[in-house]
CSV table of C-alpha atoms in Angstrom, one decimal:
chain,number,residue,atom,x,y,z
A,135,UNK,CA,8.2,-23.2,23.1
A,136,UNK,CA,10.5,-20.1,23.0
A,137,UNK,CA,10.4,-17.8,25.3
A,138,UNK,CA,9.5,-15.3,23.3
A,139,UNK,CA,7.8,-15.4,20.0
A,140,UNK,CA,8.0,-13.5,16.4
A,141,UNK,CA,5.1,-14.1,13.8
A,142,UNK,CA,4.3,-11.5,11.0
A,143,UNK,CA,0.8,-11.4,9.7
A,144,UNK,CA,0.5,-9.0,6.7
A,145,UNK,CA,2.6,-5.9,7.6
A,146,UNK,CA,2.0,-6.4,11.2
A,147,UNK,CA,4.7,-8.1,13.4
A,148,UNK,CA,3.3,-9.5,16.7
A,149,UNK,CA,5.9,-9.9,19.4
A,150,UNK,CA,4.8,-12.1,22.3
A,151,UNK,CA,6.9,-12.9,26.0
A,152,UNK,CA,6.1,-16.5,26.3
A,153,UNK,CA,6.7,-16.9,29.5
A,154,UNK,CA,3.5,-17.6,31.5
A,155,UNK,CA,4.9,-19.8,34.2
A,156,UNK,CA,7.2,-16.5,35.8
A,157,UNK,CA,4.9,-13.9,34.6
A,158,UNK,CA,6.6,-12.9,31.3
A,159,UNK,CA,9.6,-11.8,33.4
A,160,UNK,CA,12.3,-11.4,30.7
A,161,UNK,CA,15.7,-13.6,31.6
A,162,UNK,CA,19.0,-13.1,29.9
A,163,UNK,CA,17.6,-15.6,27.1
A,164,UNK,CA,14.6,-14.0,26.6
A,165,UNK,CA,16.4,-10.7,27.0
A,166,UNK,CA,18.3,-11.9,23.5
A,167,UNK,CA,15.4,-13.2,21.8
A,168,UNK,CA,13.7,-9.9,22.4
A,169,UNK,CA,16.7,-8.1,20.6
A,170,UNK,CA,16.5,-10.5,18.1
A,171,UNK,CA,12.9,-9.6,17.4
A,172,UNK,CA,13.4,-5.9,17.4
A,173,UNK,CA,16.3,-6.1,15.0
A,174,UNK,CA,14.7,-8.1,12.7
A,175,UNK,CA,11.1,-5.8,12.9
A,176,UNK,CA,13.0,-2.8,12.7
A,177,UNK,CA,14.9,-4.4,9.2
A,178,UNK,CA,12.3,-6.1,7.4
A,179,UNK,CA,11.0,-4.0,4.5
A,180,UNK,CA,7.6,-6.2,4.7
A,181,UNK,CA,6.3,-5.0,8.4
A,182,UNK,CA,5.3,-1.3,9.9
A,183,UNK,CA,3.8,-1.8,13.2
A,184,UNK,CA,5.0,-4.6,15.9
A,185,UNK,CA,2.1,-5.3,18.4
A,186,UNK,CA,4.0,-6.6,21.8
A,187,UNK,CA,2.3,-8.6,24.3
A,188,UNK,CA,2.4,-11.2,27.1
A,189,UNK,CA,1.2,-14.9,26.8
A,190,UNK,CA,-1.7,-15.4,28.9
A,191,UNK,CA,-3.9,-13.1,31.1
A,192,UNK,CA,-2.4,-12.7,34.3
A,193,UNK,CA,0.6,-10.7,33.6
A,194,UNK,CA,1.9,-9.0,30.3
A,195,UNK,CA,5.2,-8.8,32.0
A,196,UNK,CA,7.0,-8.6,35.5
A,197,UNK,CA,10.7,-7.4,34.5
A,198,UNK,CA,13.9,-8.4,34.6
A,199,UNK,CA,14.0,-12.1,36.2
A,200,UNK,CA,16.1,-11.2,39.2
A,201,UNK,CA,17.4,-14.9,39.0
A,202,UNK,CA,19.5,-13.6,36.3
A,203,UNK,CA,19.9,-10.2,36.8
A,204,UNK,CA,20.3,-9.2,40.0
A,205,UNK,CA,23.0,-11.4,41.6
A,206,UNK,CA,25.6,-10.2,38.4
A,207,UNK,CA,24.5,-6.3,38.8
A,208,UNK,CA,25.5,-6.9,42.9
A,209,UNK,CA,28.9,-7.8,41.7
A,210,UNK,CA,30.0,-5.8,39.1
A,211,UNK,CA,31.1,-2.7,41.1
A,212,UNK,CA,31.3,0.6,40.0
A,213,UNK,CA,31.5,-0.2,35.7
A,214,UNK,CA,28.4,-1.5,35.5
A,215,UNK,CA,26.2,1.5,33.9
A,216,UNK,CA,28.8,2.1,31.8
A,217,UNK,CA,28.9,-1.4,30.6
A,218,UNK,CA,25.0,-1.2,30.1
A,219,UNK,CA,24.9,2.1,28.7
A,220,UNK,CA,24.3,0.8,24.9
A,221,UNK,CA,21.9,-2.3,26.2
A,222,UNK,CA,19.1,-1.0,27.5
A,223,UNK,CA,16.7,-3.9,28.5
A,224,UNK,CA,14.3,-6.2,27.0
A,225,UNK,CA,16.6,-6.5,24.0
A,226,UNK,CA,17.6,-2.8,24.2
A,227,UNK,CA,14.4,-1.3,22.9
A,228,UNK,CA,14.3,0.7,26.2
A,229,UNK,CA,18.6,2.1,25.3
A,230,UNK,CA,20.1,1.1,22.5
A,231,UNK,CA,16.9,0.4,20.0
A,232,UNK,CA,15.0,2.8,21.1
A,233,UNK,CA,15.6,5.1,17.7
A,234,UNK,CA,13.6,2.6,15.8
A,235,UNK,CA,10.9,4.5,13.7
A,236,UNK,CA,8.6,1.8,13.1
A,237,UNK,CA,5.8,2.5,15.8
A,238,UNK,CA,5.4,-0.1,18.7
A,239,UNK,CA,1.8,-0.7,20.0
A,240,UNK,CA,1.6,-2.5,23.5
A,241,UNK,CA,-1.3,-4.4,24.5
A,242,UNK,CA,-0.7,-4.7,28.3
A,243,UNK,CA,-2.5,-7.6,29.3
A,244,UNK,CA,-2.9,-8.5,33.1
A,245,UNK,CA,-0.2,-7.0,35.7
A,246,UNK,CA,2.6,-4.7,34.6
A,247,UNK,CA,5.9,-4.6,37.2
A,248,UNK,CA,9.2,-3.2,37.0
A,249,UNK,CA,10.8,-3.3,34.0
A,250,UNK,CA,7.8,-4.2,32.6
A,251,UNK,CA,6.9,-0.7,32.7
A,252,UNK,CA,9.8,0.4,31.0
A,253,UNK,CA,9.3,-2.0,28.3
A,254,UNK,CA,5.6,-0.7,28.3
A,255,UNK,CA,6.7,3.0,28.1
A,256,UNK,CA,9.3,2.3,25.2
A,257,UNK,CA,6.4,1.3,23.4
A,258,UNK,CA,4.5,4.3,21.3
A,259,UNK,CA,0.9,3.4,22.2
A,260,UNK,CA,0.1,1.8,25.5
A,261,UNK,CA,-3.8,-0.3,25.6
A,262,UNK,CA,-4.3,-1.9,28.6
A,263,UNK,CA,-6.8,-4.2,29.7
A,264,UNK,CA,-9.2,-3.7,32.3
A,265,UNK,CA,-7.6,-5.9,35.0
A,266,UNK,CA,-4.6,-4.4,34.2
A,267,UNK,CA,-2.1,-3.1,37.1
A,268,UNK,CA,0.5,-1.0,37.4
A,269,UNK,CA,3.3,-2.2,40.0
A,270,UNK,CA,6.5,-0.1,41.2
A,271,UNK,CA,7.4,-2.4,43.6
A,272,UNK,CA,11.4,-2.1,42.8
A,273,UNK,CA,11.8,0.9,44.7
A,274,UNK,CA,10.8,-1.5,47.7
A,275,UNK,CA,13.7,-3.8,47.2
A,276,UNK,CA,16.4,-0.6,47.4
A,277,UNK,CA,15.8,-0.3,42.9
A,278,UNK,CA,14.6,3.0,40.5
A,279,UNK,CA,14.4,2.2,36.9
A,280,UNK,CA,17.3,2.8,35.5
A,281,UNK,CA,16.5,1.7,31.7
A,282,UNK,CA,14.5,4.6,30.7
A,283,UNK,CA,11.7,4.4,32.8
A,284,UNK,CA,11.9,7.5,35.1
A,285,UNK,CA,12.9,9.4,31.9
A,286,UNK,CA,9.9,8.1,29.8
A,287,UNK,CA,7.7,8.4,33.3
A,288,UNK,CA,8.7,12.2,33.2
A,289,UNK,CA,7.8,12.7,29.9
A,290,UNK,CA,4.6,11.0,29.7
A,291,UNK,CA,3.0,11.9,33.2
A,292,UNK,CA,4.9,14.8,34.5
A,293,UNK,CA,6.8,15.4,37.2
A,294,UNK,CA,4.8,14.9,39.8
A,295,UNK,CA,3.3,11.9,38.8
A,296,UNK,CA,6.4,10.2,38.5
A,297,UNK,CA,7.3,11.1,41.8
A,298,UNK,CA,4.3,9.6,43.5
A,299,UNK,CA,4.4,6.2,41.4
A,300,UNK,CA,8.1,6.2,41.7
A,301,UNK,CA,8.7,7.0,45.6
A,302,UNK,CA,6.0,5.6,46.4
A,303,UNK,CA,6.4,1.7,44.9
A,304,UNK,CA,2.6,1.8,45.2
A,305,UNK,CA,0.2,-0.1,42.5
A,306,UNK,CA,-2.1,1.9,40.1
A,307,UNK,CA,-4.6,0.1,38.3
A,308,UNK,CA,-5.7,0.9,34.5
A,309,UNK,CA,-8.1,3.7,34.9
A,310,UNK,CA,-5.4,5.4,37.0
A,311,UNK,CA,-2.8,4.6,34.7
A,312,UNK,CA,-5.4,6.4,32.0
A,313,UNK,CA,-6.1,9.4,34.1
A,314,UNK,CA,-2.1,9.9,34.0
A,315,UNK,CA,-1.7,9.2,30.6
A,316,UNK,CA,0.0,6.3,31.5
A,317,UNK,CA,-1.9,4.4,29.0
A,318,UNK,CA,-3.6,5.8,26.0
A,319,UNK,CA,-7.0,3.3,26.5
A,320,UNK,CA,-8.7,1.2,28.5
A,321,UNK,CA,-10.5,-2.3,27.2
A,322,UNK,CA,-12.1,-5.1,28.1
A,323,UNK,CA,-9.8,-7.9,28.1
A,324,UNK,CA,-11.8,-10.0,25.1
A,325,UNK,CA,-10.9,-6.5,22.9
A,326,UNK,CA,-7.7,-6.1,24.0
A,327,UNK,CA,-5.8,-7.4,20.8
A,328,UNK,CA,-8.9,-6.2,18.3
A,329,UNK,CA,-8.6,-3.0,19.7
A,330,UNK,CA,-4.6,-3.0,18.8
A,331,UNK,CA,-5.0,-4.4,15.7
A,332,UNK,CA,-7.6,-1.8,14.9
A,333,UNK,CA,-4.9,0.4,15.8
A,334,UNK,CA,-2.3,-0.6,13.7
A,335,UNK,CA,-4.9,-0.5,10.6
A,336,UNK,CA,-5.0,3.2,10.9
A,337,UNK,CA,-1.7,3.6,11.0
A,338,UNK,CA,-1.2,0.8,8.0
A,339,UNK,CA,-3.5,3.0,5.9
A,340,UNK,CA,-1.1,6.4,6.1
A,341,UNK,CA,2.3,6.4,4.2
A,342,UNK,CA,5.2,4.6,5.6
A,343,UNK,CA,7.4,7.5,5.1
A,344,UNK,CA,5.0,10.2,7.2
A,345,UNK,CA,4.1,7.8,10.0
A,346,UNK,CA,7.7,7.5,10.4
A,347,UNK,CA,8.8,10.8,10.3
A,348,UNK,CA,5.8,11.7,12.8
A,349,UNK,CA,7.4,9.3,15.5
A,350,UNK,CA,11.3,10.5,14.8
A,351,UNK,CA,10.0,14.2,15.2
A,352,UNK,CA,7.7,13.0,17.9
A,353,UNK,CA,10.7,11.4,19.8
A,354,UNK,CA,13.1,14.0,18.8
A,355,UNK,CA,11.4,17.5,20.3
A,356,UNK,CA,10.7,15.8,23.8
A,357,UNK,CA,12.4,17.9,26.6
A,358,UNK,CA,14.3,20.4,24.2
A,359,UNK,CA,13.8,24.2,24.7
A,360,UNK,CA,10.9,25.6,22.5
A,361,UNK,CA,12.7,26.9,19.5
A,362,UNK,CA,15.0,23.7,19.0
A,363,UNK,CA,11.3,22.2,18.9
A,364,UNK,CA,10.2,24.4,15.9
A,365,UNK,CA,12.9,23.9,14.2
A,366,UNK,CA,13.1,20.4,14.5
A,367,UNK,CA,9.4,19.7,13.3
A,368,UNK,CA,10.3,22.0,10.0
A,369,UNK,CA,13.1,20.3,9.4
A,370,UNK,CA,11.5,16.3,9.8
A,371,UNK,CA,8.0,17.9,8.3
A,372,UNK,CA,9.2,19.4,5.1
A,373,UNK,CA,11.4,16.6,4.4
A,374,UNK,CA,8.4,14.5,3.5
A,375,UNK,CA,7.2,16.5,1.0
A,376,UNK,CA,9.6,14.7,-1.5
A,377,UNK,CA,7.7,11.5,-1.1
A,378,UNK,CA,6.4,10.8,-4.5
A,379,UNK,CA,2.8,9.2,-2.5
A,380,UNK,CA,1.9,12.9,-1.5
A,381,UNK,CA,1.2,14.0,-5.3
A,382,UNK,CA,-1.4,10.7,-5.5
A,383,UNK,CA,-2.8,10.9,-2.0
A,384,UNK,CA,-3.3,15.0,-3.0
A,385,UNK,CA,-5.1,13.7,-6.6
A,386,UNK,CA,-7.2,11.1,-4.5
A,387,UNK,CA,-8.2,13.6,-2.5
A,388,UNK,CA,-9.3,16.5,-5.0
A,389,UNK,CA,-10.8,14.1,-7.2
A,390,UNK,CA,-13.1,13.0,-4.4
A,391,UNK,CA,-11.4,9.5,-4.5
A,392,UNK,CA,-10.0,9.5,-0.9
A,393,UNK,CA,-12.5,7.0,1.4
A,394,UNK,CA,-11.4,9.0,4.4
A,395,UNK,CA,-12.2,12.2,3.4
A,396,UNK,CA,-14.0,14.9,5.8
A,397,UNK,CA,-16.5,16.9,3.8
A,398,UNK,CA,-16.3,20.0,4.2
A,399,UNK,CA,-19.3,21.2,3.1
A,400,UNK,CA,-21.8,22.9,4.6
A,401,UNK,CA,-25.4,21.4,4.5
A,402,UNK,CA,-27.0,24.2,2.3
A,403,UNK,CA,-23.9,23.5,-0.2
């Protein structure tokens, strides 16, 4: 079986690390595979959402396989984050990929370590299993993420929440990992891939074009001073409006036809 695998059902594309036997850790091969999958979700007109996740229950993924990793970064000297700048890791969604505006759910299954997290935090929406974990335990061997995770970490928990997972190479487990907005929701394990797929419906059912400019802006406005923000969102939001689905969405709506629509009527209306 391949070490990671790529299946599309409808406009959903369900990306699975297939590697049970190490814990999902991702080696150079799978590293490939991974940026094989991305590239292809992120060009195929037929799919809007990619659902990752890890084969099995134990672990949805432990990081870089440091069979393969570690031994080259010791011996590379001083060029080697310039030579990684533009690869990222786990196929360079974390650097590299990472402006892809199709949105990535994540359904963390089991334990979560190292890179893993990165790979977790690239991802848009995080649901994680109940007997899911949370382990830093690179800072232990003499590592700090270096692929996006302290950056994400910052901009998801906060500062000080990143220092105390970071410094501290301590494990959280999932309602932890909820209370610091590590992860959006917490699941039994049996809903786990219902409730991400349940997900991805409501996101299926909005306009391609919108969703997508939601994330760019979404991605775009994080950590910039508060008028670059403003400006920013005007500038992604009001491009939409020249999507020709507003004007039928707008006639569903008025005409009552729209199966989401909020009444807003009061009772004695």
């Amino acid at each position: 079986m391949s070490k990671v695998i790529y299946e599309k059902r409808d406009a959903i594309a369900y990306i699975t690390l297939n590697r049970p036997d190490v814990h999902n850790a991702i080696d150079t091969e799978a590293d490939e595979l991974l940026f094989e999958a991305w590239s292809e979700f992120r060009n195929d007109p037929d799919v809007r959402v990619a659902i990752l996740t890890g084969a099995g229950e134990k672990t949805f993924c432990a990081g870089a396989d440091l069979k393969s990793h570690v031994d080259p970064w010791l011996n590379a000297g001083p060029e080697l984050g310039r030579s990684l700048l533009n690869k990222g890791f786990a196929g360079r969604i974390t650097r590299g990929l990472h402006h892809t505006s199709k949105p990535i759910i994540a359904a963390l299954n089991g334990w979560v370590i190292g890179g893993g997290i990165e790979l977790a935090l690239a991802c848009d929406i995080r649901i994680a299993s109940e007997n899911a974990n949370f382990g830093f335990f690179h800072i232990r061997r003499g590592m700090h993420f270096a692929d996006g995770g302290i950056v994400r970490l910052v901009n998801t928990c906060g500062v000080g929440v990143a220092m105390e997972l970071e410094l501290m190479g301590e494990p959280i487990d999932a309602q932890r990992a909820k209370e610091v907005h590590l992860v959006n929701r917490v699941v039994p394990q049996a809903q786990l891939m219902s409730t991400a797929e349940h997900i991805a419906s409501k996101i299926l059912r909005n306009p391609q074009a919108a969703v997508e400019s939601a994330k760019d802006t979404i991605l775009e406005v994080v950590g910039r001073p508060l008028d670059d923000q403003l400006r920013l969102e005007a500038l992604y939001g009001y491009s939409t409006m020249g999507n020709p689905e507003i004007v039928e969405r707008k006639q569903d709506f008025v005409e009552r036809r729209d199966p989401d629509r909020v009444s807003t009527h009061t009772p004695s209306e």
